[in-house]
CSV table of C-alpha atoms in Angstrom, one decimal:
chain,number,residue,atom,x,y,z
A,1,TYR,CA,24.5,5.5,30.4
A,2,TYR,CA,26.7,2.5,29.6
A,3,ASP,CA,29.5,3.8,31.8
A,4,GLU,CA,27.6,4.5,35.0
A,5,MET,CA,23.8,3.9,35.1
A,6,PRO,CA,22.5,0.5,33.8
A,7,GLU,CA,21.0,-0.4,37.1
A,8,GLU,CA,19.2,3.0,37.3
A,9,VAL,CA,17.9,2.8,33.7
A,10,ASP,CA,17.3,-0.8,33.1
A,11,TRP,CA,16.0,-1.9,36.5
A,12,ILE,CA,14.9,1.1,38.6
A,13,GLY,CA,13.7,3.2,35.7
A,14,CYS,CA,11.7,0.3,34.3
A,15,LYS,CA,10.3,-0.6,37.7
A,16,ASN,CA,9.1,3.0,38.3
A,17,GLN,CA,7.4,3.1,34.9
A,18,ILE,CA,5.7,-0.2,35.5
A,19,ASP,CA,4.5,0.9,38.9
A,20,VAL,CA,3.1,4.2,37.6
A,21,ALA,CA,1.4,2.4,34.6
A,22,LYS,CA,-0.2,-0.1,37.0
A,23,GLU,CA,-1.3,2.7,39.4
A,24,LYS,CA,-2.9,4.5,36.5
A,25,GLY,CA,-4.8,1.5,35.3
A,26,VAL,CA,-2.8,0.6,32.2
A,27,GLU,CA,-4.0,-2.8,31.0
A,28,HIS,CA,-1.1,-3.9,28.8
A,29,ILE,CA,2.5,-3.0,29.0
A,30,VAL,CA,5.0,-3.5,26.1
A,31,LEU,CA,8.6,-3.5,27.3
A,32,VAL,CA,11.5,-3.3,25.0
A,33,SER,CA,14.4,-5.2,26.5
A,34,SER,CA,17.3,-6.9,24.7
A,35,MET,CA,18.2,-10.2,23.3
A,36,GLY,CA,20.6,-12.1,25.6
A,37,VAL,CA,18.5,-12.1,28.8
A,38,THR,CA,17.9,-15.8,29.0
A,39,PRO,CA,20.0,-17.5,31.7
A,40,ALA,CA,22.1,-19.4,29.1
A,41,LYS,CA,23.1,-16.1,27.4
A,42,ASN,CA,23.0,-13.7,30.4
A,43,THR,CA,26.5,-14.5,31.6
A,44,PRO,CA,29.4,-12.4,32.9
A,45,GLU,CA,31.1,-13.0,29.6
A,46,ASN,CA,28.3,-11.4,27.6
A,47,THR,CA,29.5,-8.1,26.0
A,48,LEU,CA,26.5,-6.2,27.3
A,49,ASN,CA,27.3,-7.3,30.8
A,50,LYS,CA,30.8,-6.0,30.5
A,51,ILE,CA,30.1,-2.5,29.4
A,52,GLY,CA,30.9,-0.2,32.2
A,53,GLY,CA,30.9,-3.2,34.5
A,54,GLY,CA,27.1,-2.6,34.7
A,55,ASP,CA,25.5,-6.0,34.1
A,56,ILE,CA,23.0,-4.5,31.7
A,57,LEU,CA,21.3,-7.8,30.9
A,58,VAL,CA,21.1,-8.7,34.5
A,59,TRP,CA,19.1,-5.5,35.2
A,60,LYS,CA,16.9,-5.9,32.1
A,61,ALA,CA,16.1,-9.5,33.1
A,62,LYS,CA,15.1,-8.3,36.6
A,63,ALA,CA,12.8,-5.7,35.1
A,64,GLU,CA,11.2,-8.3,32.9
A,65,GLU,CA,10.6,-10.6,35.9
A,66,TYR,CA,9.1,-7.7,37.8
A,67,LEU,CA,6.7,-6.9,35.0
A,68,ARG,CA,5.5,-10.6,34.7
A,69,GLU,CA,4.8,-10.6,38.5
A,70,GLN,CA,2.4,-7.5,38.4
A,71,GLY,CA,-0.8,-9.2,37.3
A,72,ILE,CA,-1.3,-7.1,34.3
A,73,ASP,CA,-1.0,-8.1,30.6
A,74,TRP,CA,2.5,-7.7,29.2
A,75,THR,CA,4.6,-8.2,26.1
A,76,VAL,CA,8.4,-8.1,26.1
A,77,ILE,CA,10.3,-7.5,22.8
A,78,HIS,CA,13.9,-8.5,22.7
A,79,PRO,CA,15.5,-6.7,19.7
A,80,GLY,CA,18.9,-7.5,18.4
A,81,GLY,CA,21.5,-4.8,18.0
A,82,LEU,CA,19.8,-1.4,17.3
A,83,LEU,CA,20.6,0.4,14.0
A,84,ASN,CA,20.1,4.1,13.2
A,85,LYS,CA,18.7,3.2,9.8
A,86,PRO,CA,15.3,3.8,8.3
A,87,GLY,CA,12.5,1.4,9.2
A,88,GLY,CA,10.0,-0.2,6.9
A,89,GLU,CA,12.6,-1.5,4.5
A,90,ARG,CA,13.3,-4.9,5.8
A,91,GLU,CA,11.8,-8.3,6.6
A,92,LEU,CA,11.6,-8.8,10.3
A,93,VAL,CA,12.4,-12.2,11.8
A,94,LEU,CA,11.0,-13.4,15.1
A,95,GLY,CA,12.3,-16.0,17.6
A,96,VAL,CA,12.1,-16.9,21.2
A,97,ASN,CA,14.4,-17.6,24.1
A,98,ASP,CA,17.5,-16.1,22.4
A,99,GLU,CA,17.5,-18.7,19.7
A,100,LEU,CA,18.2,-16.0,17.1
A,101,LEU,CA,21.5,-15.3,18.7
A,102,ASP,CA,22.7,-18.7,17.3
A,103,THR,CA,20.4,-19.1,14.2
A,104,PHE,CA,20.0,-15.6,12.7
A,105,GLU,CA,22.3,-16.5,9.8
A,106,ASP,CA,20.5,-19.8,9.1
A,107,ARG,CA,17.3,-17.7,8.8
A,108,GLY,CA,18.9,-15.3,6.3
A,109,ALA,CA,18.9,-12.5,8.9
A,110,THR,CA,21.4,-10.1,10.4
A,111,ARG,CA,21.8,-9.8,14.2
A,112,ALA,CA,20.4,-6.3,14.2
A,113,ILE,CA,17.3,-4.2,13.5
A,114,PRO,CA,16.5,-0.5,12.9
A,115,ARG,CA,15.2,1.4,15.9
A,116,GLU,CA,12.3,2.5,13.7
A,117,ASP,CA,11.3,-1.1,13.1
A,118,VAL,CA,11.3,-1.8,16.8
A,119,ALA,CA,9.1,1.2,17.5
A,120,GLU,CA,6.7,0.0,14.8
A,121,LEU,CA,6.6,-3.4,16.4
A,122,VAL,CA,5.7,-1.9,19.7
A,123,VAL,CA,2.7,-0.1,18.1
A,124,GLN,CA,1.7,-3.4,16.3
A,125,ALA,CA,2.0,-5.3,19.6
A,126,LEU,CA,-0.5,-3.0,21.2
A,127,ARG,CA,-2.7,-3.2,18.1
A,128,TYR,CA,-2.7,-7.0,18.1
A,129,LYS,CA,-2.2,-7.4,21.8
A,130,ASP,CA,-4.3,-10.6,21.9
A,131,LEU,CA,-1.6,-12.3,19.8
A,132,VAL,CA,1.3,-11.2,22.1
A,133,LYS,CA,-0.4,-11.2,25.5
A,134,ASN,CA,2.0,-12.4,28.2
A,135,LYS,CA,4.6,-13.4,25.6
A,136,SER,CA,8.2,-12.4,25.1
A,137,PHE,CA,9.9,-12.7,21.8
A,138,ASP,CA,13.1,-11.8,19.9
A,139,VAL,CA,13.4,-9.8,16.7
A,140,VAL,CA,16.1,-9.1,14.1
A,141,SER,CA,15.9,-8.2,10.5
A,142,LYS,CA,17.1,-9.2,7.1
A,143,ALA,CA,19.3,-6.8,5.1
A,144,PRO,CA,17.4,-4.4,2.9
A,145,GLY,CA,16.5,-6.2,-0.4
A,146,ASP,CA,16.7,-9.6,1.2
A,147,GLY,CA,13.3,-11.2,1.8
A,148,LYS,CA,10.0,-9.4,1.7
A,149,VAL,CA,9.5,-6.2,3.6
A,150,THR,CA,7.3,-6.9,6.7
A,151,ASP,CA,4.0,-5.1,6.3
A,152,ASP,CA,1.5,-7.7,7.6
A,153,PHE,CA,2.1,-7.6,11.3
A,154,TYR,CA,-0.9,-9.7,12.1
A,155,LYS,CA,0.6,-12.5,10.1
A,156,LEU,CA,4.0,-12.0,11.7
A,157,LEU,CA,2.8,-11.9,15.3
A,158,SER,CA,0.4,-14.9,14.6
A,159,GLU,CA,3.4,-17.1,14.0
A,160,LEU,CA,4.7,-16.7,17.6
A,161,PRO,CA,4.4,-19.8,19.8
């Protein structure tokens, strides 16, 4: 994937899924993207844009823009680095507009999050869709044992601007 297909996966693949969802009458789409898509961070120097020469963040940003233009409710989740670690063992930390890329340490967090926690957040975004309707947000986690394990997703998502 990283060596040869970011445009196909992160732009064309997302666009195709959005089109089919809209055609089938889906009322709310949750898209998992990546931190780093804001113009200030989505630069040629960004590591993700260098992998395979594929401009991964450029294509992800294009898919997000396309989703916002479709006239259906949407939520975009921008996780930090994905970990192959168990979920449900950490405090999740939310932010917006890539602020966590610069402030995660100040908030006692790491720059990463387990994949299982991202999947749970997608489910909770659909459960509490009125709290996240037409919003994008970033998410990372604290290390296991630091902070309080996130189990109240209503409270967590209610804190979004």
